[in-house]
Coordinates of C-alpha atoms in Angstrom, one line a residue:
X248 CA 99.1 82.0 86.4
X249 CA 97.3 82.8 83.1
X250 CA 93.6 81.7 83.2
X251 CA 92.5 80.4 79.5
X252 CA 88.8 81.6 78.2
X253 CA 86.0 78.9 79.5
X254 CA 87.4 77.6 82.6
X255 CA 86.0 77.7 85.1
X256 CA 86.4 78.7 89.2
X257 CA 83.1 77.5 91.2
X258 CA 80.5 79.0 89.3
X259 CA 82.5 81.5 87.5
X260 CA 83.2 81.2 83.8
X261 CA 86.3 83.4 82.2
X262 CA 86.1 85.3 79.3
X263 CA 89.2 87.5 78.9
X264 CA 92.2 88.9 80.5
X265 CA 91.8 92.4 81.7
X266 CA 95.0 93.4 83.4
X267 CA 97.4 92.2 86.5
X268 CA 99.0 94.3 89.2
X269 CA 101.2 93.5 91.9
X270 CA 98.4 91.7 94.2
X271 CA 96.6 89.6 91.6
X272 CA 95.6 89.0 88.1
X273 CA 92.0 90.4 86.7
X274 CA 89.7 88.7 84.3
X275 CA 86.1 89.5 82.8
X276 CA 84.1 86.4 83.4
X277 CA 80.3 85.2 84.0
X278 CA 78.9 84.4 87.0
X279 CA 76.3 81.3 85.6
X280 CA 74.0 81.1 88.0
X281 CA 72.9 84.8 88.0
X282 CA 73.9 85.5 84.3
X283 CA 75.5 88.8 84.9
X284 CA 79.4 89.4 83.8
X285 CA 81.9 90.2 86.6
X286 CA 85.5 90.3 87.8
X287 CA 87.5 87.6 88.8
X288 CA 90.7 88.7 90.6
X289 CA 93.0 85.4 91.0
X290 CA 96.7 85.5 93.2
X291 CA 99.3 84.9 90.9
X292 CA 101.0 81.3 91.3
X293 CA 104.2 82.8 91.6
X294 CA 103.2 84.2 94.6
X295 CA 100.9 81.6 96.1
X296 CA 103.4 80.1 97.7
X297 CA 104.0 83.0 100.3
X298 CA 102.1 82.7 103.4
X299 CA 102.4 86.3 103.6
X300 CA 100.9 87.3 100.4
X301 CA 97.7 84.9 100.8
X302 CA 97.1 86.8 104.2
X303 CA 97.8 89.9 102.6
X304 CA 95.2 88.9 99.9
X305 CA 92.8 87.4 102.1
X306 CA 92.5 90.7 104.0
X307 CA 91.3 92.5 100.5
X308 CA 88.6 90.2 100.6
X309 CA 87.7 91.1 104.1
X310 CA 88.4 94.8 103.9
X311 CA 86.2 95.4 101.2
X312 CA 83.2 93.4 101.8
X313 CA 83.4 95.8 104.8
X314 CA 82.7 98.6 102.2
X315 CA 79.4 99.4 100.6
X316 CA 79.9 103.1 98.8
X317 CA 78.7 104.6 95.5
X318 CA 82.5 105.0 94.8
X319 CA 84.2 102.1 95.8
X320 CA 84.3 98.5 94.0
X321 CA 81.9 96.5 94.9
X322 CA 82.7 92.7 96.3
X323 CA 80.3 90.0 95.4
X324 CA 82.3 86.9 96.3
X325 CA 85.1 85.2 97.7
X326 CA 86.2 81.5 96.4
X327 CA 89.0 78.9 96.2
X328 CA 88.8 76.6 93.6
X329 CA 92.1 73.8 93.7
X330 CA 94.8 76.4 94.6
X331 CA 93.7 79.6 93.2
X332 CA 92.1 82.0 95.3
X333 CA 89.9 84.3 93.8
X334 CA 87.5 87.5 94.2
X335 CA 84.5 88.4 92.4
X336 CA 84.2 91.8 92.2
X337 CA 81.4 94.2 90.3
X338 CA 83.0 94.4 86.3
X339 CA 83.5 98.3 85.7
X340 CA 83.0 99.9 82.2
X341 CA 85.3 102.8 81.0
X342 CA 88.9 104.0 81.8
X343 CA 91.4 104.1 84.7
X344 CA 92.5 108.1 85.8
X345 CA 96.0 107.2 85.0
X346 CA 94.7 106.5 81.1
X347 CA 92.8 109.7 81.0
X348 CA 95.5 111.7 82.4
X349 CA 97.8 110.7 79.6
X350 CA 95.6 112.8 77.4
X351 CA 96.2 115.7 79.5
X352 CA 94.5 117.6 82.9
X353 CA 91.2 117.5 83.6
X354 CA 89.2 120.3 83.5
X355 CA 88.1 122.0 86.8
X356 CA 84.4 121.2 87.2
X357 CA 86.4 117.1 86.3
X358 CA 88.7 117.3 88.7
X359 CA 86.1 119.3 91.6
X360 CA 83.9 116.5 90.8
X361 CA 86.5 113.5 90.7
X362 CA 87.7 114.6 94.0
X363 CA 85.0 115.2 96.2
X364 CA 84.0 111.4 95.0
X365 CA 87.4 109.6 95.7
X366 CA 87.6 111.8 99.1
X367 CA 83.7 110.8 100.2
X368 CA 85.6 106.8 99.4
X369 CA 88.4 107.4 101.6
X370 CA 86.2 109.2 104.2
X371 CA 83.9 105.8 104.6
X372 CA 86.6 103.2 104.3
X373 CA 88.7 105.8 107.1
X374 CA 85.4 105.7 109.2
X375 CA 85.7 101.9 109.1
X376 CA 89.0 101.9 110.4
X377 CA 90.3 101.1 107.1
X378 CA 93.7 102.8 105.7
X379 CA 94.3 102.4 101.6
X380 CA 97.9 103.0 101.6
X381 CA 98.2 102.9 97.3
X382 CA 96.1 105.5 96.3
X383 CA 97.1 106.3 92.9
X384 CA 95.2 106.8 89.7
X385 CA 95.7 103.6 88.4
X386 CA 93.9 102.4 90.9
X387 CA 90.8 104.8 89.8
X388 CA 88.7 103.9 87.8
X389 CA 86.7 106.1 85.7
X390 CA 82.9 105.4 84.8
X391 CA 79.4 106.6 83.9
X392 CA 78.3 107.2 87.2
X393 CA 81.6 108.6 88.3
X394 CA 84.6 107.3 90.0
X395 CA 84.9 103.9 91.7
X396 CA 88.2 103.8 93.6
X397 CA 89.8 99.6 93.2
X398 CA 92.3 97.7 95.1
X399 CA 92.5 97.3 98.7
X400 CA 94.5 94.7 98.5
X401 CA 97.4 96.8 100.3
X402 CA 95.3 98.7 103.1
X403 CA 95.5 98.1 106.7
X404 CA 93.1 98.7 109.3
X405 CA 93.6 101.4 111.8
X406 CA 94.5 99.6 115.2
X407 CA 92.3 101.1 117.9
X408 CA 93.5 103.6 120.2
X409 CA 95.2 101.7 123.7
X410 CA 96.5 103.0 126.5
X411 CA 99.1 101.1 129.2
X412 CA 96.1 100.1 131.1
X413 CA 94.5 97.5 128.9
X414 CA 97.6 96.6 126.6
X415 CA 98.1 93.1 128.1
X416 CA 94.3 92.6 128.0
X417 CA 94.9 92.8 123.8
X418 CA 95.0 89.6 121.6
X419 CA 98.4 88.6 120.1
X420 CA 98.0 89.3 116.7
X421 CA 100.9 88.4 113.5
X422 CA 102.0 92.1 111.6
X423 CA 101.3 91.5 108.3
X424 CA 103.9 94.3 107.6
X425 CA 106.5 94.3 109.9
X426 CA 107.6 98.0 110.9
X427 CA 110.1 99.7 108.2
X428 CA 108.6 97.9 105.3
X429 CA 107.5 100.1 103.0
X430 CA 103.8 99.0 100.7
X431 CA 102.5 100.9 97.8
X432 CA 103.8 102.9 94.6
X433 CA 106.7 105.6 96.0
X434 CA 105.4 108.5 93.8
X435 CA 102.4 108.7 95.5
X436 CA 103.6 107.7 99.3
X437 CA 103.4 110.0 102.2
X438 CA 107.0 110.8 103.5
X439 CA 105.8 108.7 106.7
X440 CA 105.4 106.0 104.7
X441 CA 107.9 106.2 102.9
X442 CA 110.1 106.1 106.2
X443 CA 108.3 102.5 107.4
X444 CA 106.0 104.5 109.8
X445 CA 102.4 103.1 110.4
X446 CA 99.9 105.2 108.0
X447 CA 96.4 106.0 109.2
X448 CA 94.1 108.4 106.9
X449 CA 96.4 111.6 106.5
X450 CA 98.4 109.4 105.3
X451 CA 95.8 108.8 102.7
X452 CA 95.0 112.2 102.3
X453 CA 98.6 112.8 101.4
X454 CA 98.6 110.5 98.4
X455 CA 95.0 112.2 97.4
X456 CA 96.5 115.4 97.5
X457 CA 99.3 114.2 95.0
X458 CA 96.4 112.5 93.0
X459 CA 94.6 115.8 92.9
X460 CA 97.7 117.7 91.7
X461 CA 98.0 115.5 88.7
X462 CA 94.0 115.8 87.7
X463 CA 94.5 119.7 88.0
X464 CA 98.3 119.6 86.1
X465 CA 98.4 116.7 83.8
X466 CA 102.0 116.6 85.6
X467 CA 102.8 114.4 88.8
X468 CA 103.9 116.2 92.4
X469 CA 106.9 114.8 92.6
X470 CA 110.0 113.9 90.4
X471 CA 113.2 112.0 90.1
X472 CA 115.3 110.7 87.7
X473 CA 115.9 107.9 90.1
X474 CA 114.2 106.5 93.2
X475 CA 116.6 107.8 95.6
X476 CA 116.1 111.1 94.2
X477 CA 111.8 110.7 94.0
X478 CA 111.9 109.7 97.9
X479 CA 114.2 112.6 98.5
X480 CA 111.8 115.2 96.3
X481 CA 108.8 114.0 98.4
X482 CA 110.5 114.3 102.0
X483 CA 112.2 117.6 101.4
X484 CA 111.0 119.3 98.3
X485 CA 107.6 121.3 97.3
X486 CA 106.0 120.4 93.9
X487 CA 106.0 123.8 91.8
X488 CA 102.3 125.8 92.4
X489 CA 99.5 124.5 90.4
X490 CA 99.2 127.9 89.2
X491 CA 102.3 128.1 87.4
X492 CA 101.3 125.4 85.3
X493 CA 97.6 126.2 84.9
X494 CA 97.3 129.6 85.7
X495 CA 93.6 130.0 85.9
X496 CA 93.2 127.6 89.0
X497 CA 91.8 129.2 91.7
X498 CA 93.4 130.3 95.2
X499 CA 91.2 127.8 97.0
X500 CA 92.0 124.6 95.5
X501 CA 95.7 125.7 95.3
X502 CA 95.6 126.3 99.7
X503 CA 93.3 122.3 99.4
X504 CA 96.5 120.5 97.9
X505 CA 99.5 122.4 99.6
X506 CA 97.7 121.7 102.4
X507 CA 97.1 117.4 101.5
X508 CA 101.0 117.4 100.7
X509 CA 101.9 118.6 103.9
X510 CA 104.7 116.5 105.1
X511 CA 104.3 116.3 108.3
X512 CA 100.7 114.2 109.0
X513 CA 99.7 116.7 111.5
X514 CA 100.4 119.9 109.5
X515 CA 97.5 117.6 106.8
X516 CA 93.7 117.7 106.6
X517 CA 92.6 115.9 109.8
X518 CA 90.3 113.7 107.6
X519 CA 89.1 113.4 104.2
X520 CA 85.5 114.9 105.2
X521 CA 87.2 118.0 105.4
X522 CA 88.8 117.4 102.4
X523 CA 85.7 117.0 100.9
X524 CA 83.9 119.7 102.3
X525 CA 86.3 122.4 100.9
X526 CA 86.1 120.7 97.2
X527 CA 81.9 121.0 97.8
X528 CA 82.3 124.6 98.9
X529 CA 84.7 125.2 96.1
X530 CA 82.5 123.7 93.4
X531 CA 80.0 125.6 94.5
X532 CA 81.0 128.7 94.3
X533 CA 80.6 130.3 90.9
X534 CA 82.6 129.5 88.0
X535 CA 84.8 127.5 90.8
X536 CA 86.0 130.7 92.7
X537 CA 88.1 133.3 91.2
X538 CA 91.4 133.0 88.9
X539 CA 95.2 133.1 90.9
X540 CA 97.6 134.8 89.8
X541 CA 101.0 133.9 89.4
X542 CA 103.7 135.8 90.8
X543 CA 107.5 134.8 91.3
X544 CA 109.0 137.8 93.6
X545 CA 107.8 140.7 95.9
X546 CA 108.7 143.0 92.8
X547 CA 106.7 140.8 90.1
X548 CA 103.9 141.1 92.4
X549 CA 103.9 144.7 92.7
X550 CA 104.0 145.2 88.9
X551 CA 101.0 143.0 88.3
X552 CA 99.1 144.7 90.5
X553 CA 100.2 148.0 88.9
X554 CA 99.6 146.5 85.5
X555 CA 96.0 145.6 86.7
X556 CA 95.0 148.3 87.7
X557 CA 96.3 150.6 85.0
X558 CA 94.6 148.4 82.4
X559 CA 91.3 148.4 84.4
X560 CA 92.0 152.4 84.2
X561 CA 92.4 152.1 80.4
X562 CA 89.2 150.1 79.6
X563 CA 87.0 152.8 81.5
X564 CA 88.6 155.1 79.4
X565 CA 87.9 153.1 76.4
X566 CA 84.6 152.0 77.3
X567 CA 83.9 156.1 77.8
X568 CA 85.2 156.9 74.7
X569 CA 83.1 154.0 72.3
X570 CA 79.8 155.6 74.3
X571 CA 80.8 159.7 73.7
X572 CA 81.8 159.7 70.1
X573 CA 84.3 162.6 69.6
X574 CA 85.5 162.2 72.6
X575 CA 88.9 162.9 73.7
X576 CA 92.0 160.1 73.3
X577 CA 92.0 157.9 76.8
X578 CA 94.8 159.4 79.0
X579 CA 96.5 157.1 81.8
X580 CA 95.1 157.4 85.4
X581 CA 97.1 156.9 87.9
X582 CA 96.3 156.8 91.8
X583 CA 97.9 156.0 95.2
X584 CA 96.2 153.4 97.4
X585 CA 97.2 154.4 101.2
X586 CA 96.3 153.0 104.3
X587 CA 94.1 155.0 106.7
X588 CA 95.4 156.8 109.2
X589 CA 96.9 154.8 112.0
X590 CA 96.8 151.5 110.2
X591 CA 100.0 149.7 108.4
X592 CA 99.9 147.1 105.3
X593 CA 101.2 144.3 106.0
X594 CA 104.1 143.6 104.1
X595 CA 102.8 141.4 101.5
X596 CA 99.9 143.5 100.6
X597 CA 100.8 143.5 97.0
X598 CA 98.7 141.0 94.9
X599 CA 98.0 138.4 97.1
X600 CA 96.9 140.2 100.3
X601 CA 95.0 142.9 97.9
X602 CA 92.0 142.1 95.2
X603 CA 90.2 144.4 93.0
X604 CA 86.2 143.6 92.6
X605 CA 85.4 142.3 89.3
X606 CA 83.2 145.2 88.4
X607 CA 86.0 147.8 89.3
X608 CA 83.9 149.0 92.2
X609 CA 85.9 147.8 95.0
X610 CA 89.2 147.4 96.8
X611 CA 89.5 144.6 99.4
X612 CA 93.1 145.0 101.1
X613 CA 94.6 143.1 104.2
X614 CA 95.8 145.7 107.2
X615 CA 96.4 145.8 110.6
X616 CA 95.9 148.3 113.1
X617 CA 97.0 148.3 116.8
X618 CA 98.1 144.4 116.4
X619 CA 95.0 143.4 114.7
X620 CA 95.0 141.8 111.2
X621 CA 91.9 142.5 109.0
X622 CA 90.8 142.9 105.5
X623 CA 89.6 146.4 104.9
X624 CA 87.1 147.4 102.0
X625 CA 87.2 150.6 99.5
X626 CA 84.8 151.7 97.4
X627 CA 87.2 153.5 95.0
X628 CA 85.1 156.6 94.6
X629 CA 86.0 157.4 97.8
X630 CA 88.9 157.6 99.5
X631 CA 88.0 156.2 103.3
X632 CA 88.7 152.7 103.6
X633 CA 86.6 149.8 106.4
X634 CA 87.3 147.0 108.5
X635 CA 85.4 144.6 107.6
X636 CA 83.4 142.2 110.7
X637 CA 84.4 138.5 111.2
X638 CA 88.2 139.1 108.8
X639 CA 90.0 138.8 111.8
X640 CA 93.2 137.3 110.7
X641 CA 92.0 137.4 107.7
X642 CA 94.3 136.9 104.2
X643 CA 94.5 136.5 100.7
X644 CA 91.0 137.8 99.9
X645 CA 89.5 137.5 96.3
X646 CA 85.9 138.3 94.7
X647 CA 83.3 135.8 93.9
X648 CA 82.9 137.1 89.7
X649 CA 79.7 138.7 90.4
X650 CA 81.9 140.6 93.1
X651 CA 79.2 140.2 95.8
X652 CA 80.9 138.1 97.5
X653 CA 84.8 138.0 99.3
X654 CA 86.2 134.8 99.9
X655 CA 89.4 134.9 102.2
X656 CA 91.6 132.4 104.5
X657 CA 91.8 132.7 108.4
X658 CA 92.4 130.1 110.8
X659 CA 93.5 127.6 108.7
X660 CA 90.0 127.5 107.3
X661 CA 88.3 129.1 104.0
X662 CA 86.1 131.2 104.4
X663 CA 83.2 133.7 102.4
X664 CA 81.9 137.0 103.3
X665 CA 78.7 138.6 101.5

């Protein structure tokens, strides 16, 4: 139904149309007995005649009054005036993601920031029992303050866990969603989900992680030129590296999304605190960690490696020369790194398993010796190479830029070495 300006629901006067979605229509209107504007969210009357729908909506009302967060929509009210149900829900000044994102990515201290707000949202509605299920950035709102994320109107709550003693002792309850229906917007679904499987919060994290892509590309995860060929992309196929198509991401937030789009929910982030808590540490770090680098083959990576650290050679040389006028041209340097004795590269030492120091003072490389994986450190006026303590199983080092620092993934986890 199309609500026209000055009528009125309860106490609610509307002003103007905002938008509509699948679950209801918005409006800006003013709430007259506390004089402040809000948003009036009425069920279409095209669909008020499904009993399933007016459950479905009925449960947005209760799922987010359950909610009180800094980053999630507020709800103020609940009414029913004639045959419209309605919500009244905090008005919200500024732009959805999806509208900032046609303008392009966001830049990395955005998206870092963005991120760790939407993933705190999901954390407290997870820890409420409460699953999303459409988490997409149309359904993110950008603001002053930061983001809020909207519409629950599609989430479920988590059944608790039962076991075969006390299932007959549990009410009957009617499935809103019978099993093999698939809710939300396929672009941004888990591959569980897309399948008609139950979601619970990784399923969540899966559709952040494809939410995060897009902030740090400007480009969605996944692609098809029809929807049989989108649902196959997202249960078979990888999106291409964020790297490739922003080059200067770092390592760490690269290993935070493959790691969200995992398709299998246990392979996933266990919980969007975690999530979270890497984007912290990785905003935290300075200037957002250290650059990747891109690298297609075994080969490319062993000439970029070569070409960095020829060219790191040529700028001493230059730097030498601008400080000793008259000296001598710059002449190429060339030098073998070798493991120490009784220890063995591993084989994809090259470029992403070896990192140069910022300040040209140091070699980090991962080895093993004896069966044991570690990162080893040079100081490249010497030739002796170290193990370095607590790099057990240790890979894919890189330098914090003021090179004091190594940052490194083992066990699954990222991790930071003074």
């Amino acid at each position: 139904m199309t609500l026209t300006a000055g009528l009125r629901l309860g106490p609610y006067e509307i002003l103007s149309p905002l938008g509509a979605g699948g679950m209801g229509e918005v409006y800006k209107a003013r709430d007259t007995r506390l004089e402040r504007t809000v948003a009036v969210k009425v069920l279409p009357t095209h669909m008020a005649s499904s009993p399933e729908v007016r459950q479905r909506f009925e449960r947005e009302a209760k799922t987010i009054s359950q909610l009180s967060h800094p980053h999630i929509c507020a709800l103020y009210d609940v009414g029913r005036e004639g045959e419209t149900e309605y919500l009244v829900m905090e008005l919200l000044e500024g732009e959805t993601l999806t509208d900032r994102l046609a303008k392009g990515p966001l830049p990395l201290e955005q998206t870092l920031r963005y991120g760790v707000e939407i993933a705190d949202a999901l954390d407290k509605a997870h820890r409420q029992g409460i699953v999303h299920r459409d988490l997409k950035p149309a359904n993110v709102m950008i603001t002053k303050s930061g983001v809020k994320l909207l519409d629950f109107g599609l989430a479920k709550a988590m059944a608790p866990a039962t076991t075969l003693n006390n299932l007959t002792a549990l009410p009957t309850q009617q499935a809103l969603t019978q099993e093999g229906t698939i809710l939300g917007t396929f672009q941004y679904m888990a591959p569980e989900q897309l399948e008609g499987k139950d979601a619970d919060a990784r399923t969540d994290i899966f559709s952040f992680g494809a939410v995060l892509y897009e902030m740090a590309t400007g480009r969605t995860a996944f692609t098809g030129a029809s929807r049989a060929s989108l649902i196959s992309s997202i249960m078979t196929s990888e999106p291409p590296t964020i790297s490739t198509v922003e080059p200067m991401t770092p390592p760490m937030l690269e290993h935070i999304v493959q790691r969200c789009l995992a398709k299998g929910p246990d392979d996933r982030w266990q919980s969007a605190s975690d999530v979270s808590g890497e984007l912290r540490w990785l905003a935290s770090a300075p200037s957002g960690g250290a650059p990747a680098v891109s690298v297609r083959s075994r080969t490319g990576r062993a000439v970029a490696i070569v070409a960095s650290l020829l060219f790191a050679a040529l700028l001493a040389a230059f730097a030498m020369s601008r400080l000793r006028p008259g000296a001598s041209p710059p002449q190429p340097v060339r030098f073998l790194v070798a493991p120490p004795a009784g220890v063995l590269f591993t084989h994809d030492v090259v470029a992403t398993n070896m990192a140069i120091s910022p300040d040209g003072r140091h070699l980090a490389f991962v080895a093993s010796s004896q069966g044991r994986r570690q990162i080893w450190l040079r100081d490249l006026d010497v030739v002796s190479a170290r193990p370095l303590e607590g790099t057990d199983g240790g890979s894919s080092p890189f330098w914090s830029p003021d090179s004091r620092s190594l940052g490194f993934f083992a066990d699954r986890k990222l991790k930071r070495l003074a």
